[in-house]
Tab-separated table of C-alpha atoms in Angstrom:
chain	number	residue	atom	x	y	z
A	21	GLY	CA	-0.133	0.078	0.012
A	22	GLU	CA	0.953	3.587	-0.159
A	23	ASP	CA	3.355	4.758	2.812
A	24	VAL	CA	4.541	8.590	3.278
A	25	GLU	CA	7.215	8.551	5.810
A	26	GLN	CA	8.361	11.886	7.518
A	27	SER	CA	9.974	13.125	10.400
A	28	LEU	CA	8.106	14.429	13.373
A	29	PHE	CA	9.223	17.939	14.896
A	30	LEU	CA	11.724	20.804	13.514
A	31	SER	CA	12.563	23.830	15.466
A	32	VAL	CA	14.698	26.550	13.779
A	33	ARG	CA	15.319	30.100	14.430
A	34	GLU	CA	14.115	32.946	12.637
A	35	GLY	CA	15.818	34.028	9.350
A	36	ASP	CA	17.692	30.399	8.881
A	37	SER	CA	16.598	27.763	6.346
A	38	SER	CA	14.781	24.677	7.473
A	39	VAL	CA	14.591	21.346	5.471
A	40	ILE	CA	11.691	18.972	5.974
A	41	ASN	CA	12.233	15.157	4.518
A	42	CYS	CA	10.008	12.771	3.247
A	43	THR	CA	10.279	9.368	1.691
A	44	TYR	CA	7.238	7.812	-0.622
A	45	THR	CA	6.593	4.247	-2.249
A	46	ASP	CA	4.352	4.434	-4.845
A	47	SER	CA	6.956	5.480	-7.823
A	48	SER	CA	3.650	5.868	-10.258
A	49	SER	CA	2.626	9.035	-8.271
A	50	THR	CA	1.999	12.070	-11.284
A	51	TYR	CA	2.498	14.831	-8.548
A	52	LEU	CA	3.942	15.517	-4.682
A	53	TYR	CA	3.021	17.971	-3.038
A	54	TRP	CA	3.499	19.932	0.500
A	55	TYR	CA	0.563	20.631	2.555
A	56	LYS	CA	0.677	23.382	4.934
A	57	GLN	CA	-1.427	23.194	8.284
A	58	GLU	CA	-1.393	26.031	10.467
A	59	PRO	CA	-2.942	25.756	13.987
A	60	GLY	CA	-6.735	25.416	14.420
A	61	ALA	CA	-7.090	25.372	10.444
A	62	GLY	CA	-7.367	22.928	7.924
A	63	LEU	CA	-4.291	21.688	5.517
A	64	GLN	CA	-3.314	24.054	2.564
A	65	LEU	CA	-1.586	23.545	-0.361
A	66	LEU	CA	1.744	24.702	-0.156
A	67	THR	CA	3.555	23.777	-3.221
A	68	TYR	CA	3.858	20.756	-5.535
A	69	ILE	CA	5.934	19.417	-8.276
A	70	PHE	CA	5.479	16.994	-11.233
A	71	SER	CA	7.120	13.939	-11.254
A	72	ASN	CA	9.178	14.185	-14.315
A	73	MET	CA	10.934	17.149	-12.781
A	74	ASP	CA	13.778	17.297	-10.378
A	75	MET	CA	13.606	20.659	-8.463
A	76	LYS	CA	10.971	23.440	-8.300
A	77	GLN	CA	11.814	26.847	-6.809
A	78	ASP	CA	8.979	29.023	-5.511
A	79	GLN	CA	10.368	32.098	-3.809
A	80	ARG	CA	11.149	31.151	-0.121
A	81	LEU	CA	10.279	27.628	-1.110
A	82	THR	CA	12.499	24.812	-2.954
A	83	VAL	CA	11.181	21.371	-3.551
A	84	LEU	CA	13.892	18.653	-4.620
A	85	LEU	CA	12.322	15.108	-5.726
A	86	ASN	CA	14.817	12.081	-6.240
A	87	LYS	CA	12.983	9.702	-7.724
A	88	LYS	CA	15.552	6.980	-7.622
A	89	ASP	CA	15.165	7.218	-3.827
A	90	LYS	CA	11.650	8.400	-3.281
A	91	HIS	CA	12.924	11.286	-1.383
A	92	LEU	CA	11.028	14.546	-1.640
A	93	SER	CA	11.999	17.627	0.542
A	94	LEU	CA	11.006	21.102	1.299
A	95	ARG	CA	13.407	23.943	1.755
A	96	ILE	CA	12.283	27.083	3.637
A	97	ALA	CA	14.587	30.023	3.185
A	98	ASP	CA	14.452	32.977	5.414
A	99	THR	CA	12.225	31.263	7.707
A	100	GLN	CA	9.427	33.350	9.527
A	101	THR	CA	7.646	32.943	12.415
A	102	GLY	CA	4.734	32.454	10.078
A	103	ASP	CA	6.098	29.568	8.684
A	104	SER	CA	5.538	27.801	12.144
A	105	ALA	CA	3.185	24.931	11.292
A	106	ILE	CA	2.530	21.489	10.501
A	107	TYR	CA	3.742	20.247	6.985
A	108	PHE	CA	2.888	17.305	5.417
A	109	CYS	CA	4.082	15.514	2.151
A	110	ALA	CA	1.627	13.900	0.018
A	111	GLU	CA	1.463	11.789	-2.823
A	112	SER	CA	-0.902	11.408	-5.871
A	113	ILE	CA	-2.540	7.696	-6.000
A	114	GLY	CA	-5.268	7.555	-8.572
A	115	ASN	CA	-8.714	8.697	-8.591
A	116	ASN	CA	-7.723	12.126	-7.345
A	117	ARG	CA	-6.858	10.729	-4.142
A	118	LEU	CA	-3.789	11.900	-1.924
A	119	ALA	CA	-1.754	9.637	0.301
A	120	PHE	CA	-0.328	12.109	3.453
A	121	GLY	CA	2.619	11.564	5.696
A	122	LYS	CA	2.329	12.239	9.182
A	123	GLY	CA	3.536	15.435	9.267
A	124	ASN	CA	6.292	17.511	10.501
A	125	GLN	CA	5.973	20.145	13.157
A	126	VAL	CA	8.347	23.251	12.306
A	127	VAL	CA	8.781	25.456	15.330
A	128	VAL	CA	10.212	28.940	14.570
A	129	ILE	CA	12.187	30.381	17.316
A	130	PRO	CA	12.214	34.469	17.031
B	25	ASP	CA	-15.780	30.955	-3.366
B	26	ALA	CA	-16.308	30.009	0.194
B	27	GLY	CA	-13.784	27.348	0.247
B	28	VAL	CA	-15.345	23.727	1.871
B	29	ILE	CA	-17.256	24.412	4.797
B	30	GLN	CA	-17.775	22.391	7.867
B	31	SER	CA	-19.990	22.435	10.756
B	32	PRO	CA	-19.849	22.336	13.812
B	33	ARG	CA	-16.273	23.489	14.484
B	34	HIS	CA	-16.287	21.551	17.831
B	35	GLU	CA	-18.281	19.550	19.064
B	36	VAL	CA	-18.430	17.890	22.514
B	37	THR	CA	-20.560	14.907	23.266
B	38	GLU	CA	-20.478	12.059	25.868
B	39	MET	CA	-19.901	8.609	25.246
B	40	GLY	CA	-22.654	6.637	23.715
B	41	GLN	CA	-24.165	9.796	21.815
B	42	GLU	CA	-24.780	10.072	18.193
B	43	VAL	CA	-22.394	12.574	16.472
B	44	THR	CA	-23.300	14.076	12.925
B	45	LEU	CA	-20.520	15.789	11.175
B	46	ARG	CA	-21.295	18.265	8.379
B	47	CYS	CA	-19.813	19.094	4.950
B	48	LYS	CA	-20.482	21.371	2.090
B	49	PRO	CA	-17.897	21.306	-0.941
B	50	ILE	CA	-16.684	23.709	-3.239
B	51	SER	CA	-19.133	24.129	-5.762
B	52	GLY	CA	-18.464	22.149	-8.788
B	53	HIS	CA	-16.428	19.584	-7.297
B	54	ASP	CA	-17.439	16.038	-7.928
B	55	TYR	CA	-15.021	14.639	-5.456
B	56	LEU	CA	-15.597	14.557	-1.654
B	57	PHE	CA	-12.908	12.852	1.018
B	58	TRP	CA	-13.569	12.687	4.814
B	59	TYR	CA	-10.413	12.445	6.526
B	60	ARG	CA	-9.856	12.123	10.694
B	61	GLN	CA	-6.440	13.383	12.545
B	62	THR	CA	-4.907	12.343	15.831
B	63	MET	CA	-1.568	12.790	16.868
B	64	MET	CA	-1.068	8.851	16.829
B	65	ARG	CA	-2.087	8.310	13.447
B	66	GLY	CA	-1.412	11.344	11.506
B	67	LEU	CA	-4.149	11.940	8.746
B	68	GLU	CA	-6.385	8.909	7.727
B	69	LEU	CA	-8.418	9.080	5.132
B	70	LEU	CA	-11.954	7.543	6.142
B	71	ILE	CA	-13.993	7.535	3.131
B	72	TYR	CA	-14.473	9.676	-0.393
B	73	PHE	CA	-16.941	9.974	-2.997
B	74	ASN	CA	-17.282	10.452	-6.588
B	75	ASN	CA	-20.349	12.319	-8.106
B	76	ASN	CA	-22.030	11.595	-4.768
B	77	VAL	CA	-21.276	7.906	-4.621
B	78	PRO	CA	-19.257	6.425	-1.933
B	79	ILE	CA	-16.147	4.891	-3.893
B	80	ASP	CA	-13.994	3.721	-1.074
B	81	ASP	CA	-15.070	3.576	2.501
B	82	SER	CA	-11.858	0.742	3.533
B	83	GLY	CA	-10.920	3.437	5.670
B	84	MET	CA	-14.335	3.854	8.160
B	85	PRO	CA	-12.969	2.575	11.416
B	86	GLU	CA	-16.309	0.048	12.123
B	87	ASP	CA	-19.731	-0.086	11.693
B	88	ARG	CA	-20.603	2.517	14.253
B	89	PHE	CA	-19.063	5.004	11.354
B	90	SER	CA	-21.134	6.039	8.339
B	91	ALA	CA	-21.097	8.544	5.765
B	92	LYS	CA	-23.704	9.838	2.862
B	93	MET	CA	-23.761	11.932	0.399
B	94	PRO	CA	-27.425	13.000	-0.432
B	95	ASN	CA	-26.440	15.270	-3.526
B	96	ALA	CA	-23.346	17.778	-4.895
B	97	SER	CA	-23.433	20.012	-2.137
B	98	PHE	CA	-23.792	18.143	0.954
B	99	SER	CA	-22.045	15.062	3.274
B	100	THR	CA	-22.328	14.086	6.593
B	101	LEU	CA	-20.246	11.650	8.748
B	102	LYS	CA	-21.894	10.023	11.319
B	103	ILE	CA	-20.724	8.443	14.562
B	104	GLN	CA	-23.609	6.247	16.653
B	105	PRO	CA	-22.649	5.127	19.522
B	106	SER	CA	-19.545	7.757	19.976
B	107	GLU	CA	-16.595	6.378	22.099
B	108	PRO	CA	-13.701	8.321	23.813
B	109	ARG	CA	-11.439	7.097	21.237
B	110	ASP	CA	-13.355	8.775	18.354
B	111	SER	CA	-11.851	12.022	19.633
B	112	ALA	CA	-10.234	13.590	16.887
B	113	VAL	CA	-9.942	16.220	14.116
B	114	TYR	CA	-12.106	15.720	11.103
B	115	PHE	CA	-11.789	17.129	7.712
B	116	CYS	CA	-13.505	17.333	4.680
B	117	ALA	CA	-11.663	18.078	1.525
B	118	SER	CA	-13.163	18.412	-2.373
B	119	SER	CA	-11.397	18.088	-5.442
B	120	ARG	CA	-12.766	18.227	-8.960
B	121	THR	CA	-11.967	15.672	-12.141
B	122	GLY	CA	-9.215	17.410	-14.427
B	123	GLY	CA	-8.449	19.850	-11.562
B	124	SER	CA	-5.068	21.646	-11.437
B	125	TYR	CA	-2.467	19.148	-10.083
B	126	ASN	CA	-5.685	17.087	-8.050
B	127	GLU	CA	-5.141	19.568	-5.301
B	128	GLN	CA	-7.683	18.781	-2.623
B	129	PHE	CA	-8.941	21.953	-0.533
B	130	PHE	CA	-9.777	21.626	3.389
B	131	GLY	CA	-12.260	22.672	5.129
B	132	PRO	CA	-11.205	24.214	8.922
B	133	GLY	CA	-12.415	20.875	10.332
B	134	THR	CA	-14.428	19.537	13.388
B	135	ARG	CA	-12.523	18.915	16.621
B	136	LEU	CA	-14.665	16.091	18.373
B	137	THR	CA	-13.891	15.421	21.786
B	138	VAL	CA	-16.191	12.379	23.511
B	139	LEU	CA	-16.160	12.171	27.183
């Protein structure tokens, strides 16, 4: 079955870069995603990458995809207090379904 | 668009009571998903619908859980009878066939506490 693995917790100082990692299992996934969940809110799509890409840059966000190792990472440059949230990695698994990791809590220290 | 709407936002009930969670998906979306989020298990897909028809309910924990989608703009998730281990945040999400990169749009969630 589909299984997306993430580490659970990361603390980072404001202004530093933060990197969150994820491994997934379905090599046929068309898209891979990073969702952000702020306290008391639902998940919101932060960024995504098409499976035939290796890297995607979107302002302070850099997504790296290693298809050989089924590894996805999200780098947030110049981390700000508003980046404190839970970040979920997800992969598309057909029929508009997504398989989510357990999430990685990022705490930004001022 | 108002986004996915869920009600209630918070629900506190006693063990054995019936609980009904409600969801209004984004207009025009033909997929609707119910998820449960707990610290221990993360985000679990409970059931999803396509064009109001349940496609896969294999994630529903047990027979105490049921979900319906009587029309394209409304779905319910019912727990009867509720138990303390059902305490979690329940999310509804919707998406549309052929939508950009299969994005799912989440509601704000219902935080359920069963005493």
